[in-house]
C-alpha cells in the first residue's frame, strides 16, 4: 500500500451523501486511513442512482462508489447508547472525525463537539452542514438545491448568451452535487490546516463549515460590486463584451480573444475576411463593436466541429475551449497522457474507470488501494482488531441492531 501526505492519520467519516464523504475521500486519497461509519441500513447515497451497469443495488451507486474509494466501512447505530459508546471508543483512536449532523440531532447521535473532545482532546472535528452549526437557520432542513441558491450563484445563472435565448427561464442550479463537492474541498482544506496546527498546539479543534458560505465564495464579485458600487449584478449582465459562448455544428465552444495577441491568433484559424475589419484590430474597437464581432464569429463557428476547432486553436495562443461531455473527456489525449482516470475493481459493481486527483505529487502520489467498502465490510477488522471485541460480541451487536 502506497504512503501519502496523510499516511498515519486516522479519520472517521460519519457523513452521508456527498459533502462530508467527499471531504474524507480527498484526505484518504492522500494517504489517510479513513473508516466510514454508516447506519445499519447504509448511507442514503447507496440508493442514489446512477448505478453501475444500470442495475440498482446497495453496492452499485456511482455516487457512493466515487465518494468512498480508499475507505474502510463499518455499520453502527448511533441512536443507541451502545452505538454512541463504540463511536467514542473509535474517536479515542482517531485524529479527525468528519460529521454532518444538524445541531438539534448531534447530541442524540453522540456527535456534539463537547462529548467528542471529552473522549479525545486531540481530536479534530470537521462539521459540514448546510448553514453551519450556529445562527438562526442552523437547524433548518436543507437540500443541495436550496443551499446552492442560498449562496446567490443560482440568481446569476444562466448568464449570456443563454439568458438572451431564454429570457423567461427560471434561475438555475449547477448540475449534480457540485455545491456539495465544493463544501468537501473547503472541509478537507481546513482539516489539513488543523492537522498542521495540531503539531504545535497538541490540541484538537472544531471546524464548522457552512455550505451556504461555501457557495458564497462562487460569486464574491457580485458582493463586492454591491457593497463598493451599489451595483446589482443580474443574469442579463453576466456575459462577455465580445467573444464568449457560441454554437458549433455538434455542440458549443467558448472563445475569449481578450488581448490583441489572442485576436491575432484567432485570425490565423478563422478564415473569414470580415474579422480583419479595422474596427476589430484593437481591444478598444472590439469592446465598442462586440455585437458585430460576435455575429461574424457565430456565423463561422456554426459550421465547425467543436473538437476540430478546439484542436486548431488550442495551441495558437487564443484562449478557447469546447463544452466536453463525459465521452469526450474519457477519450481526451491530454487526460490519458496524465493518467487522470484509473481502473478500480469493486467486488459487486465491477471494474471501471474513476476520475483521480487533479494534481501530481511525485514524492507522495495519490493512492487508489481500495474500492468503496461493502456495507459493514470491515466490522470485524475495526470492532474486534481495533477495539478488542470478541467474535461473540460482534454477533451480539449484529443481532441487536447495533451494527
Short mmCIF file of N, CA and C in Angstrom, two decimals, residues 3 19 24-25 37 44 58 66 96 109 112 130 161 172 188 216 250 262 264 318 325 341 361 368 388 390 393:
data_model
loop_
_atom_site.label_atom_id
_atom_site.label_comp_id
_atom_site.label_asym_id
_atom_site.label_seq_id
_atom_site.Cartn_x
_atom_site.Cartn_y
_atom_site.Cartn_z
N UNK A 3 2.28 5.12 0.47
CA UNK A 3 2.15 6.12 1.53
C UNK A 3 1.85 7.47 0.90
N UNK A 19 -21.07 15.77 0.56
CA UNK A 19 -20.12 16.79 1.03
C UNK A 19 -19.10 16.20 2.01
N UNK A 24 -13.71 13.55 3.27
CA UNK A 24 -12.89 12.44 3.79
C UNK A 24 -12.17 11.71 2.68
N UNK A 25 -12.83 11.61 1.52
CA UNK A 25 -12.19 10.92 0.38
C UNK A 25 -10.92 11.65 -0.07
N UNK A 37 -18.39 5.35 8.77
CA UNK A 37 -19.34 4.82 9.75
C UNK A 37 -20.75 5.06 9.22
N UNK A 44 -27.61 6.86 2.67
CA UNK A 44 -28.60 7.04 1.60
C UNK A 44 -27.97 7.11 0.20
N UNK A 58 -27.48 -1.80 -3.54
CA UNK A 58 -26.82 -1.10 -2.45
C UNK A 58 -25.31 -0.95 -2.67
N UNK A 66 -17.84 6.51 -5.95
CA UNK A 66 -16.84 7.55 -6.18
C UNK A 66 -16.42 8.23 -4.88
N UNK A 96 -9.07 12.63 13.32
CA UNK A 96 -10.09 13.51 12.74
C UNK A 96 -11.42 12.76 12.72
N UNK A 109 -26.88 11.77 18.77
CA UNK A 109 -26.05 10.85 18.00
C UNK A 109 -24.63 10.73 18.56
N UNK A 112 -21.81 15.70 19.28
CA UNK A 112 -21.54 17.07 19.72
C UNK A 112 -20.07 17.19 20.10
N UNK A 130 -25.51 22.48 6.18
CA UNK A 130 -25.99 23.46 5.18
C UNK A 130 -25.75 24.92 5.57
N UNK A 161 -24.73 33.64 -23.35
CA UNK A 161 -25.85 34.05 -24.22
C UNK A 161 -27.15 33.32 -23.93
N UNK A 172 -31.09 28.90 -12.42
CA UNK A 172 -30.64 27.51 -12.48
C UNK A 172 -29.66 27.20 -11.36
N UNK A 188 -11.90 19.69 3.61
CA UNK A 188 -10.61 19.00 3.58
C UNK A 188 -9.46 19.99 3.77
N UNK A 216 -21.23 31.05 -1.31
CA UNK A 216 -20.98 32.48 -1.45
C UNK A 216 -19.62 32.75 -2.10
N UNK A 250 -21.79 20.62 -33.66
CA UNK A 250 -22.16 19.46 -32.83
C UNK A 250 -22.03 19.76 -31.33
N UNK A 262 -4.18 37.53 -28.61
CA UNK A 262 -5.21 36.49 -28.69
C UNK A 262 -5.98 36.62 -30.01
N UNK A 264 -5.07 38.12 -32.76
CA UNK A 264 -4.22 37.79 -33.92
C UNK A 264 -4.14 36.28 -34.11
N UNK A 318 -4.76 31.64 -28.46
CA UNK A 318 -6.05 32.26 -28.16
C UNK A 318 -6.80 31.37 -27.18
N UNK A 325 -18.38 16.53 -23.22
CA UNK A 325 -19.22 15.60 -22.46
C UNK A 325 -18.33 14.50 -21.87
N UNK A 341 -7.57 9.13 -15.30
CA UNK A 341 -8.54 8.10 -14.93
C UNK A 341 -7.79 6.82 -14.54
N UNK A 361 1.90 14.75 -7.33
CA UNK A 361 2.85 14.93 -6.23
C UNK A 361 3.78 13.72 -6.25
N UNK A 368 -4.87 4.64 -4.75
CA UNK A 368 -6.18 4.04 -5.02
C UNK A 368 -6.09 2.57 -4.66
N UNK A 388 -10.97 -4.57 20.30
CA UNK A 388 -10.77 -5.74 21.16
C UNK A 388 -12.03 -6.52 21.50
N UNK A 390 -14.84 -9.44 21.12
CA UNK A 390 -14.76 -10.84 20.70
C UNK A 390 -15.71 -11.08 19.52
N UNK A 393 -19.19 -11.16 20.76
CA UNK A 393 -19.77 -9.83 20.99
C UNK A 393 -20.18 -9.18 19.66
#
